[in-house]
Short mmCIF file of C-alpha atoms in Angstrom, two decimals:
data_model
loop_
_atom_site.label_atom_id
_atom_site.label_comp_id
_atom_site.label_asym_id
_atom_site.label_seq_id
_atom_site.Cartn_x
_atom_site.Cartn_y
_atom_site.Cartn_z
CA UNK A 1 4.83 50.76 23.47
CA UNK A 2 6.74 53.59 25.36
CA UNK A 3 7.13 50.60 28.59
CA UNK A 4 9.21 48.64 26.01
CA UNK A 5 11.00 50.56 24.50
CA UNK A 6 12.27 51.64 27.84
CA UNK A 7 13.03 48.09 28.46
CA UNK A 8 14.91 47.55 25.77
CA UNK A 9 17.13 50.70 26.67
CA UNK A 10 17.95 48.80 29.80
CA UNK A 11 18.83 46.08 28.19
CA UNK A 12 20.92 47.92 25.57
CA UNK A 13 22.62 49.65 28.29
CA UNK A 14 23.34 46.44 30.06
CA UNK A 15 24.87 44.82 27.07
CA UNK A 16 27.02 48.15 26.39
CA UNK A 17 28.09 47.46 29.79
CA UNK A 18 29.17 44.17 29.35
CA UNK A 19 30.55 43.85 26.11
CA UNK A 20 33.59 45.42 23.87
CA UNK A 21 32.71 48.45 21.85
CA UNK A 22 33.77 47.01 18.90
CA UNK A 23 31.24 44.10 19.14
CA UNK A 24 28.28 46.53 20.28
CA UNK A 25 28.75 49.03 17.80
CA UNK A 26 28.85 46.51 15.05
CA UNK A 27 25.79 44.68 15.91
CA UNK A 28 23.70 46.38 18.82
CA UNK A 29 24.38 49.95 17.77
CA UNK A 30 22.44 48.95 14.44
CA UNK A 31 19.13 48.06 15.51
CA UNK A 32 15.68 49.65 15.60
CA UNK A 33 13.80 50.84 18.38
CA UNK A 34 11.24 48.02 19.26
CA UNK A 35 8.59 47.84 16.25
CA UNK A 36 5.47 45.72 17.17
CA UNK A 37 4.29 44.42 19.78
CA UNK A 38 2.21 41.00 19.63
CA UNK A 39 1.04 37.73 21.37
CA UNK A 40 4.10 38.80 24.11
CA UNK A 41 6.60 39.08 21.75
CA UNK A 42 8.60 42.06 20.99
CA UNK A 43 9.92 42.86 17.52
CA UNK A 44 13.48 44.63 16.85
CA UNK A 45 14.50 45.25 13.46
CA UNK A 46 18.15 43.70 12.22
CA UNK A 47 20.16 45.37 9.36
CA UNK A 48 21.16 42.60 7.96
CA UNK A 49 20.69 38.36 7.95
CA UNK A 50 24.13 38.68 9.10
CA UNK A 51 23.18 40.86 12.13
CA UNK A 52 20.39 38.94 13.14
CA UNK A 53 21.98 35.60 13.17
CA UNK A 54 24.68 36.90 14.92
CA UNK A 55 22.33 38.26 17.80
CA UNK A 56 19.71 35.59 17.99
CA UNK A 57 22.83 32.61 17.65
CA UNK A 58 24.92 34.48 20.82
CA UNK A 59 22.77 36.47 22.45
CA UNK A 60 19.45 35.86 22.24
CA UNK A 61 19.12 34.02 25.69
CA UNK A 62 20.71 36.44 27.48
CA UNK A 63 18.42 39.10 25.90
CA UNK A 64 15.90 37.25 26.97
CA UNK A 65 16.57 36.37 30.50
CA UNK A 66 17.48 39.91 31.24
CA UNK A 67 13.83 40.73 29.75
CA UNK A 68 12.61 38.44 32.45
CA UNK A 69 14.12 40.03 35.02
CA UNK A 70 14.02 43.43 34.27
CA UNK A 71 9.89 43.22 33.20
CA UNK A 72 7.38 41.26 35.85
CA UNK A 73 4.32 42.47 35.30
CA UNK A 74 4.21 39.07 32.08
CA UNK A 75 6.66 37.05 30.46
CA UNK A 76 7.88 38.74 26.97
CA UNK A 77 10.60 37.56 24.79
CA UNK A 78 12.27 39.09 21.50
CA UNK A 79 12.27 38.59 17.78
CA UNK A 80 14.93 40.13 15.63
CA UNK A 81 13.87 39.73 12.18
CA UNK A 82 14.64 41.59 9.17
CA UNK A 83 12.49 44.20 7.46
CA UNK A 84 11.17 42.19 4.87
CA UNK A 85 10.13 39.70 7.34
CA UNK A 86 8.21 41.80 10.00
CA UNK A 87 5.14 42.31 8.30
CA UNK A 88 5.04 38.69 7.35
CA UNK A 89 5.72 37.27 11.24
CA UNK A 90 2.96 39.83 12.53
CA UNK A 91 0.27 38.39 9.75
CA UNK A 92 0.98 34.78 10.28
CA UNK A 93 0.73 35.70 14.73
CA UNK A 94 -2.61 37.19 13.86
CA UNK A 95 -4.01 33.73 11.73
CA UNK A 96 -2.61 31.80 14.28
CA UNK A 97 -4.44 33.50 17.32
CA UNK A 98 -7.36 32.91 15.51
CA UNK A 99 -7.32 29.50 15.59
CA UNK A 100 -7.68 26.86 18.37
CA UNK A 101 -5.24 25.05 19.96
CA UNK A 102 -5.95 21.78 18.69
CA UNK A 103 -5.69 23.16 15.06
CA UNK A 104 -2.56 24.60 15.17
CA UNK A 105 -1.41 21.66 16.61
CA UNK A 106 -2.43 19.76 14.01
CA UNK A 107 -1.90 21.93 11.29
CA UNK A 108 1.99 21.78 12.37
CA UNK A 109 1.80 17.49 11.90
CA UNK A 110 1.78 17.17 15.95
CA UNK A 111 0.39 14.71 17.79
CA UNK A 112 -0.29 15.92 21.64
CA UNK A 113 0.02 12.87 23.14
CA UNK A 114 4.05 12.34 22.44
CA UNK A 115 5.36 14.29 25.25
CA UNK A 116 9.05 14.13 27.12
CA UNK A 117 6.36 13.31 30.11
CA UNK A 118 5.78 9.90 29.02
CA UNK A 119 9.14 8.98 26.90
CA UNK A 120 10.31 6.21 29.17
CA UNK A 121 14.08 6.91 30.12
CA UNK A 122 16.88 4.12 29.76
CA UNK A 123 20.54 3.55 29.27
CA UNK A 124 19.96 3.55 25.90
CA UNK A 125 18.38 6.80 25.19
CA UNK A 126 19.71 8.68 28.37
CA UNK A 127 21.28 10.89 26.36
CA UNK A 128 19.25 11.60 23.21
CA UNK A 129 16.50 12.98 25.80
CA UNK A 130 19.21 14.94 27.16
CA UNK A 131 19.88 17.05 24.17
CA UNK A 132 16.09 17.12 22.93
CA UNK A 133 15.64 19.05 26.37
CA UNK A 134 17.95 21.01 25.51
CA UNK A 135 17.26 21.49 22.29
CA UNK A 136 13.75 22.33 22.96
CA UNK A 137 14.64 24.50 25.51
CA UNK A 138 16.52 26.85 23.53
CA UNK A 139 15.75 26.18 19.59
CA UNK A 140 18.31 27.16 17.54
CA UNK A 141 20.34 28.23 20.28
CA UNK A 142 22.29 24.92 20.77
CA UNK A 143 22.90 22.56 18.27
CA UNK A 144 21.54 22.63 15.10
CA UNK A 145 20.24 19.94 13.56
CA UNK A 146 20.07 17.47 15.83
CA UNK A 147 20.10 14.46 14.17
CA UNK A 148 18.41 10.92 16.04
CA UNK A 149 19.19 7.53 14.57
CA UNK A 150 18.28 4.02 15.65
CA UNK A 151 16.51 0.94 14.09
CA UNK A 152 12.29 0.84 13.67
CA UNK A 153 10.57 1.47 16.47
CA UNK A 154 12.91 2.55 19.17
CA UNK A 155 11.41 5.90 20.35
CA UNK A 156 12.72 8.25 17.71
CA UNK A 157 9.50 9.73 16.37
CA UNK A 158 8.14 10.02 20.16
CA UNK A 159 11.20 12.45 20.63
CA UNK A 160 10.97 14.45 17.75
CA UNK A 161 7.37 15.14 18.32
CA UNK A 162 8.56 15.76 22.30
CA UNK A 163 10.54 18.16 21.00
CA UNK A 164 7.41 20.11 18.85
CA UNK A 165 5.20 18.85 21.84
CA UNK A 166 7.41 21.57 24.46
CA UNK A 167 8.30 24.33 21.77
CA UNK A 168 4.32 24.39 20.87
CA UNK A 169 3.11 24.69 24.70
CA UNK A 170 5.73 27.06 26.24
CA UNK A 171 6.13 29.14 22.85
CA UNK A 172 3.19 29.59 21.25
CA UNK A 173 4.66 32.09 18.32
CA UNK A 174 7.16 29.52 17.03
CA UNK A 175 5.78 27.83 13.67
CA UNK A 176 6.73 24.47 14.05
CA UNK A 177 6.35 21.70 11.26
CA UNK A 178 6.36 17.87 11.70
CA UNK A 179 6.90 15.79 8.59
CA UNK A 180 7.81 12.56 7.16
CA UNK A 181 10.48 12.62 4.74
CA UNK A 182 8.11 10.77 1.85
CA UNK A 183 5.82 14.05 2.16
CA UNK A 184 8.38 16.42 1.50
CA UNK A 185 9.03 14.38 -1.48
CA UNK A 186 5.70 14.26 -2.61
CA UNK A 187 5.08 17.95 -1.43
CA UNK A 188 8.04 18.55 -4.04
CA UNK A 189 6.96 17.00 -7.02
CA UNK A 190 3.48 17.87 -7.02
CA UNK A 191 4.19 21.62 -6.83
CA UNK A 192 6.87 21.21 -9.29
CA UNK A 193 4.56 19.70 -11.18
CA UNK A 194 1.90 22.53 -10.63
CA UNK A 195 4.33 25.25 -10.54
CA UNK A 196 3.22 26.02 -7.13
CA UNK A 197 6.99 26.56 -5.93
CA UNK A 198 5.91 29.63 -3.82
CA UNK A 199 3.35 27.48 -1.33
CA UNK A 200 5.92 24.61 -1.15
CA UNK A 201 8.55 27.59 0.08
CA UNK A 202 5.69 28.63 2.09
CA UNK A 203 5.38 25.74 3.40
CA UNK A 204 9.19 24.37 4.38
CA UNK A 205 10.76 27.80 4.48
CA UNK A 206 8.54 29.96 6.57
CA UNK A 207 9.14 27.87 10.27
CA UNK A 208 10.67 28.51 13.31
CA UNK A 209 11.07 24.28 13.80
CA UNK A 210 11.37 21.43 10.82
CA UNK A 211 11.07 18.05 12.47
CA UNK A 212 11.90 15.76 9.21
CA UNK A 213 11.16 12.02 10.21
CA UNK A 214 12.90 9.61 8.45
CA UNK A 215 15.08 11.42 6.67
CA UNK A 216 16.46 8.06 4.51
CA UNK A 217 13.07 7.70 2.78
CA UNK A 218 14.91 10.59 0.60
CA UNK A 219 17.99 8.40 -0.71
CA UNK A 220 18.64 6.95 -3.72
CA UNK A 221 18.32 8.76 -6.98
CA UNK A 222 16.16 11.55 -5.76
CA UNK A 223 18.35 14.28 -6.69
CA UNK A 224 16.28 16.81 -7.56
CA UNK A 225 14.65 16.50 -4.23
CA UNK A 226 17.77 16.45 -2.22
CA UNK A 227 19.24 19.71 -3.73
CA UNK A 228 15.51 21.36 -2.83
CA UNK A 229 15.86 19.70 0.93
CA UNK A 230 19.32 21.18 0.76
CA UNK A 231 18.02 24.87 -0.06
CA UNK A 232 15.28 24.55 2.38
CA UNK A 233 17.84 23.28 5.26
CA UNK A 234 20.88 26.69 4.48
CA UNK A 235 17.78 28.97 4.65
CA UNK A 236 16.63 27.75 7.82
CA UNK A 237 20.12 27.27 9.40
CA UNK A 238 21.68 30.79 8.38
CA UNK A 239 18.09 32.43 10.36
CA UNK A 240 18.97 30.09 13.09
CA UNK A 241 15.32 28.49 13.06
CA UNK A 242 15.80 24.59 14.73
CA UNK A 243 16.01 21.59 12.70
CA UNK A 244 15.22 17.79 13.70
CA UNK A 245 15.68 14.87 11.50
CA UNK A 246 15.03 11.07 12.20
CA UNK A 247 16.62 8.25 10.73
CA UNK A 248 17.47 4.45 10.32
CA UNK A 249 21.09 4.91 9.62
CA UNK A 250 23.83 7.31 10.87
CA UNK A 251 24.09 10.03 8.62
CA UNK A 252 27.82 9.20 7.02
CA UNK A 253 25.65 6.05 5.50
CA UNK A 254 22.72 7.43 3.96
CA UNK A 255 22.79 7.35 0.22
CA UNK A 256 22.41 10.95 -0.52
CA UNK A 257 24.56 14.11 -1.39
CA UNK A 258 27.97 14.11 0.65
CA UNK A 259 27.03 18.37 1.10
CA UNK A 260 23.89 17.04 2.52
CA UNK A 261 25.23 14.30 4.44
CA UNK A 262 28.38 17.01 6.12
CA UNK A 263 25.30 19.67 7.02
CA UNK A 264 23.61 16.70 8.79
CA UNK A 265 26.91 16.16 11.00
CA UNK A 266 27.54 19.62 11.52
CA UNK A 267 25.13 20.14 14.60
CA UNK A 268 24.73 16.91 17.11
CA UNK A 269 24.10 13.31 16.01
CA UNK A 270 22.51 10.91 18.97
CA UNK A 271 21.92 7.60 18.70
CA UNK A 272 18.73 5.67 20.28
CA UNK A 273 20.09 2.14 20.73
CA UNK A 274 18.00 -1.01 21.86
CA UNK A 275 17.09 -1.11 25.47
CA UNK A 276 17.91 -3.71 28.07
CA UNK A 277 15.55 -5.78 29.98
CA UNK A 278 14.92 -3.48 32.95
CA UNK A 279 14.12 -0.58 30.68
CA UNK A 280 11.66 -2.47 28.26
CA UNK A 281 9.85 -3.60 31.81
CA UNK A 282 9.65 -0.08 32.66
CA UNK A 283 8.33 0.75 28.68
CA UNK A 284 5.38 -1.93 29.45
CA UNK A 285 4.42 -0.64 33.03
CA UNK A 286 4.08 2.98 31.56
CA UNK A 287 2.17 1.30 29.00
CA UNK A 288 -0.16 -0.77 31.33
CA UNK A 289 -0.89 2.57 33.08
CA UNK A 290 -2.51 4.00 29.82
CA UNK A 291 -4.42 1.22 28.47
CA UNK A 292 -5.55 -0.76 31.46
CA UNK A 293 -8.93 0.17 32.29
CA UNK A 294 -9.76 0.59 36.01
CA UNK A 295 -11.60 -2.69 36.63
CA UNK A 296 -8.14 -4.62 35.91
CA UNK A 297 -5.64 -5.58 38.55
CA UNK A 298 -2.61 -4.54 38.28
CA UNK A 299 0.17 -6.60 36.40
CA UNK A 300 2.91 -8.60 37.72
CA UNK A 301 6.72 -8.02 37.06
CA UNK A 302 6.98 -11.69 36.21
CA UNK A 303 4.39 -11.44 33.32
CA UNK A 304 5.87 -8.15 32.13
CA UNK A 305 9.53 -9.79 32.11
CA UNK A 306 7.63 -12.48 30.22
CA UNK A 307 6.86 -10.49 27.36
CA UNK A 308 9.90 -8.40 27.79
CA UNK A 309 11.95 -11.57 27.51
CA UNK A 310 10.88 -11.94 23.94
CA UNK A 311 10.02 -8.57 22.14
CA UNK A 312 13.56 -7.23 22.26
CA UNK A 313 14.49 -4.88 19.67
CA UNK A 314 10.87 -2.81 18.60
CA UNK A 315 8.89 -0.78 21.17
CA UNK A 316 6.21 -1.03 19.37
CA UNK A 317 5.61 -4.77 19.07
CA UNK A 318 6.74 -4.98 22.86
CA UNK A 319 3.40 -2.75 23.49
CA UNK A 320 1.65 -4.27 20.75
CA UNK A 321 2.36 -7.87 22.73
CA UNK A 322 1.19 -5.80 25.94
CA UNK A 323 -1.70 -4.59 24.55
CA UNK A 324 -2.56 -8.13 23.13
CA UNK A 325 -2.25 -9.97 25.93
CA UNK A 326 -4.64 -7.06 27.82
CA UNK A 327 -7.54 -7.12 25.40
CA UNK A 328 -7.22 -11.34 25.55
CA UNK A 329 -7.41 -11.27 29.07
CA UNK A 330 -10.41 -8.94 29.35
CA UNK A 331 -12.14 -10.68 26.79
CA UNK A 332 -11.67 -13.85 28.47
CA UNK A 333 -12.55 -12.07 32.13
CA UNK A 334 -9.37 -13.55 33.53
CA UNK A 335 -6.61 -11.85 35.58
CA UNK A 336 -3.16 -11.59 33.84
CA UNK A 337 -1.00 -14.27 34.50
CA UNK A 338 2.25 -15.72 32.42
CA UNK A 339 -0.15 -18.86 31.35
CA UNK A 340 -2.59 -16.37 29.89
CA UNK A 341 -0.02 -14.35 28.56
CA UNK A 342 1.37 -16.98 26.69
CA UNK A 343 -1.85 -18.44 25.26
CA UNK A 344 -2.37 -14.72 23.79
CA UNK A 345 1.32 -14.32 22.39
CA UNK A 346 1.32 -17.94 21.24
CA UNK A 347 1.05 -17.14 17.51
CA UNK A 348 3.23 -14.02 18.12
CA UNK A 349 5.66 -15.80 20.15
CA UNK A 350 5.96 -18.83 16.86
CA UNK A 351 6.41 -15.73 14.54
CA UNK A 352 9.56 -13.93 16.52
CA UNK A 353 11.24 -17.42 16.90
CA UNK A 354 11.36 -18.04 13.40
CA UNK A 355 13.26 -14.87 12.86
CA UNK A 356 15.69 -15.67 15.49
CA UNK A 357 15.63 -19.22 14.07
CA UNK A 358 16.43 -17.07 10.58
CA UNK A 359 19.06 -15.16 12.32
CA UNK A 360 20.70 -17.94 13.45
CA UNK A 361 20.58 -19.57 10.37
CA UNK A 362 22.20 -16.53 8.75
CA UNK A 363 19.50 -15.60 6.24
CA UNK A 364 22.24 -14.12 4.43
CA UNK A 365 23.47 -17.81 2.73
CA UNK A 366 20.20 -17.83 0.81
CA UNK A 367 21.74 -14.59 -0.74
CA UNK A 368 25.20 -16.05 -0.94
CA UNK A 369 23.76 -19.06 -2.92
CA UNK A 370 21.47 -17.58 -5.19
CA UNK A 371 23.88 -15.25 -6.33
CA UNK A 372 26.82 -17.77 -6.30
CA UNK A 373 23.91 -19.69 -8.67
CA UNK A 374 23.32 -16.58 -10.90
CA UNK A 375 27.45 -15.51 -10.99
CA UNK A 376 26.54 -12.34 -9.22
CA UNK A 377 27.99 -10.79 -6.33
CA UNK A 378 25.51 -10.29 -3.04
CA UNK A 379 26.43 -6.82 -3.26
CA UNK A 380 24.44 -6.65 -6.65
CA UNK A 381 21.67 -9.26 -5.37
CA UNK A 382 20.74 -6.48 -2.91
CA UNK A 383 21.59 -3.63 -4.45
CA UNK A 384 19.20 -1.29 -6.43
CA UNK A 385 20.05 -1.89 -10.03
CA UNK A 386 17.02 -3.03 -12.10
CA UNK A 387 19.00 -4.64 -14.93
CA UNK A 388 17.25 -8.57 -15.22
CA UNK A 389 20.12 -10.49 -14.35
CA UNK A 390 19.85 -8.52 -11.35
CA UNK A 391 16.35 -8.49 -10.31
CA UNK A 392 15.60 -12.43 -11.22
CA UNK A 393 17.85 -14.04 -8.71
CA UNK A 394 16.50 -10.83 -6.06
CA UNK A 395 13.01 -12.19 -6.93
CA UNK A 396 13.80 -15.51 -6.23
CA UNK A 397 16.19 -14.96 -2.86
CA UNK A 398 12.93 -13.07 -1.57
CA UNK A 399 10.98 -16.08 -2.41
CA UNK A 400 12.98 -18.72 -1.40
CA UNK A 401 13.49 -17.26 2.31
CA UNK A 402 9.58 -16.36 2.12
CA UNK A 403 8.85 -20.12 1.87
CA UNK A 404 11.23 -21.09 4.37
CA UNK A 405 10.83 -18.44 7.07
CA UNK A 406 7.47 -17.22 6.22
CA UNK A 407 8.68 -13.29 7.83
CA UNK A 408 6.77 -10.68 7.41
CA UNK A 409 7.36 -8.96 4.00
CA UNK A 410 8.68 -5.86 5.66
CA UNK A 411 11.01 -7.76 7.09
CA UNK A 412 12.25 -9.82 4.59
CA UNK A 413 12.67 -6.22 2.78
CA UNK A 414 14.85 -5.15 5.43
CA UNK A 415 17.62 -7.87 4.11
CA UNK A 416 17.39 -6.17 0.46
CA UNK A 417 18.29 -2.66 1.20
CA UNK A 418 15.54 -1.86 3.46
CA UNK A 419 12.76 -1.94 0.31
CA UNK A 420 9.00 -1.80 1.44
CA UNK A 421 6.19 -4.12 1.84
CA UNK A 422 4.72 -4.12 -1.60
CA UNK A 423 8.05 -4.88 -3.21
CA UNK A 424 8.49 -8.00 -1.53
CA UNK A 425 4.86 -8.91 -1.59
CA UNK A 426 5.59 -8.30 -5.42
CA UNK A 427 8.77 -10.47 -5.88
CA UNK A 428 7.71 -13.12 -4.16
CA UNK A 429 3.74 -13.36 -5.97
CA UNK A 430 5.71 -13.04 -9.27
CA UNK A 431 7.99 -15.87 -8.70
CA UNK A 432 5.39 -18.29 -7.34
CA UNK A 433 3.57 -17.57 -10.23
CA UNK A 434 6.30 -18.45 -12.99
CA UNK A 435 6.66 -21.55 -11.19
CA UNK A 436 3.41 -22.82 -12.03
CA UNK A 437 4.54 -22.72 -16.10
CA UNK A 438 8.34 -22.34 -16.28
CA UNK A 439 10.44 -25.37 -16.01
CA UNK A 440 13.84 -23.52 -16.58
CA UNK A 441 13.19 -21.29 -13.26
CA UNK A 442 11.61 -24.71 -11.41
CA UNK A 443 14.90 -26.33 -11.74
CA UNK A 444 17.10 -23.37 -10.63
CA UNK A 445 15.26 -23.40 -7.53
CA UNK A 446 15.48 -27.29 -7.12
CA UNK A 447 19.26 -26.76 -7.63
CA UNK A 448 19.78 -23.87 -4.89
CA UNK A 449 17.39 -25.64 -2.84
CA UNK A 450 19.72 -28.31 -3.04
CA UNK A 451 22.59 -26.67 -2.57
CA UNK A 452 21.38 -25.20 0.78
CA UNK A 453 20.36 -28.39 2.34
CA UNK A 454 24.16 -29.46 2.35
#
């Protein structure tokens, strides 16, 4: 112990050096010797919260780096904490060495294989990989939260879990904490329900990082949850531990609290945007690498353009297309060529041309004449309210471009406010259903039907 404590003199001296009195007697001049020492980390007591965000927001790195160069014989960092929450730190250090790697990794909701390593780098990302670097260089340290939005299946839960991936290998003491947004929810209500509020604090309030994914599964009238998601995000903030959150939307148009919505824009919001053609041939070639097994040839640019040509906007079906068109080929003990590839994406390939053909069709006048039919405004045929003369006409919109379109449910759920699979699956089972014994809804669909053929 007497080693470094004599390295923290140094280091006190060096700061004393360096800064105004006024500023080192108010926040250096306060602080204990070093307290514990464990798994390479050193613990300094703080006075106050105020202290200790003070030190660990401004001049943590510096502490640090001048602990790297003052100390070689291993590399040691510092912890300023407060009294209360030494004892605490030091127990939850000593459960964690106990365990392996692989379960703290997956007791903290990571999954290994989501690394900056293999996040495929484009135009449209550049910079969101940029400052999850950074971020994960130096949690808490630079912005905070960093908020990532961009449409399904872009890349934004591979960064986030980058981002857990780096702070879990290079700093083993940091409790970090992946979760969707839906589990904090249900997290929340069951303890509420239990009145278990201590383990859900426990839980969200005792980590280093919060990686939230998808933070819009909490809109909507979920207000109870929202104020507890706003505690848990000041308490983490003010002790300068990191926050991540993922989602759909920027955060000016989720449909939660505005004080919620203003902490979400206070630290850095990046966007992951679509990428271009060269970048989603780069996506499948890293991909072709990882699933190809070693008796395959190699894949030709032209067939990857191929399938990059039309899986455009999702990273995942552009794999998913990859990995299809792999699997067929094996199975069929042929090499890869664009005729094979398109005899495996054929059904895929009649699926994603139907939603352009949608798009192009604007999907959106099935809307316009329903509700036109119904005197309601589209705003209302998509909106949440549950009042009948609401939800009928939803119903039948769903159905109607259902029949025509035959989408996926998900997607058709995307047109009406992003709702979920089993809503749509709902609406449009329900409908098809009444039609079999109700004449007065048979001939409001023969009406908008023909209404939409003009």
């Amino acid at each position: 112990m007497q080693e470094y404590q004599e390295l923290w003199n140094q280091i006190l001296d060096n700061l004393h050096e360096h800064l105004e009195d006024e500023i080192y007697n108010e926040l250096f001049n306060t602080l204990s010797s070093v307290q514990k020492v464990s798994d390479n980390y050193l613990y300094v007591v703080a006075p106050s919260l105020y202290v200790q965000s003070r030190i660990n927001r401004l001049y943590l790195p510096k502490i640090n780096s001048l602990a790297q160069s003052l100390y070689k014989k291993e590399l040691i960092a510092f912890k300023f904490v407060l009294q209360e929450d030494l004892d605490k730190d030091i127990k939850i250090l000593q459960q964690k060495s106990q365990e392996s790697q692989d379960e703290k990794r997956y007791r903290s909701g990571l999954n290994s294989t989501l690394t900056f390593q293999n996040f495929v780098i484009g135009q449209s990302n550049r910079f969101a990989f940029q400052m999850a670097v950074k971020v994960a260089d130096q949690p808490g340290a630079v912005v905070n939260p960093l908020y990532i939005f961009g449409d399904v299946g872009l890349g934004k839960t591979h960064l986030m879990q980058a981002i857990g991936n780096y702070i879990f290998d290079n700093n083993i003491a940091s409790r970090v904490l992946y979760v969707k947004a839906s589990e904090f929810l249900e997290t929340y209500v069951s303890k509420v329900r239990n009145k278990e509020m201590d383990v859900f604090n426990e839980k969200f309030k005792n980590v280093d990082i919060l990686l939230v994914d998808d933070i819009q599964q909490l809109s909507g009238n979920k207000g109870n949850t929202q104020t507890e998601f706003f505690k848990v995000f000041d308490h983490l903030v003010e002790r300068n531990k990191q926050i991540v959150i993922t989602s759909d939307k920027p955060a000016n148009e989720l449909n939660m609290m505005d004080r919620l919505k203003s902490r979400f824009q206070q630290g850095l919001v990046v966007d992951i945007g679509v990428p271009d053609l060269e970048h989603r041939v780069a996506i499948l070639k890293r991909k072709f690498e990882t699933i190809a097994p070693p008796e395959m040839n190699d894949v030709g640019i032209d067939v990857l353009e191929f399938i990059a040509t039309y899986f455009t906007t999702n990273i995942r079906e552009l794999e998913g297309a990859l990995n299809r068109v792999v699997h067929f080929c094996l199975i069929n003990n042929s090499p890869i060529t664009i005729a094979k590839a398109e005899e495996a994406l054929e059904t895929l390939i009649r699926t994603k041309k139907k939603t352009d053909q949608l798009s192009e069709n604007n999907y959106d006048k099935i809307q316009s004449v329903v509700a036109e039919y119904y005197h309601i405004s589209v705003h209302d045929l998509i909106g949440t309210s549950r009042k009948s003369i609401y939800t009928l006409p939803r119903h039948i919109a769903m159905y109607l471009i259902k029949e025509t379109y035959d989408l996926p449910y998900k997607t058709i759920g995307s047109f009406f406010g992003d709702r979920d699979h089993s809503t749509v699956l709902n609406a449009v089972d329900k409908i098809a259903n009444q039609r079999k014994h109700d004449k007065e809804l048979n001939l409001a669909i023969e009406h908008i039907l023909r209404k939409l053929d003009k």
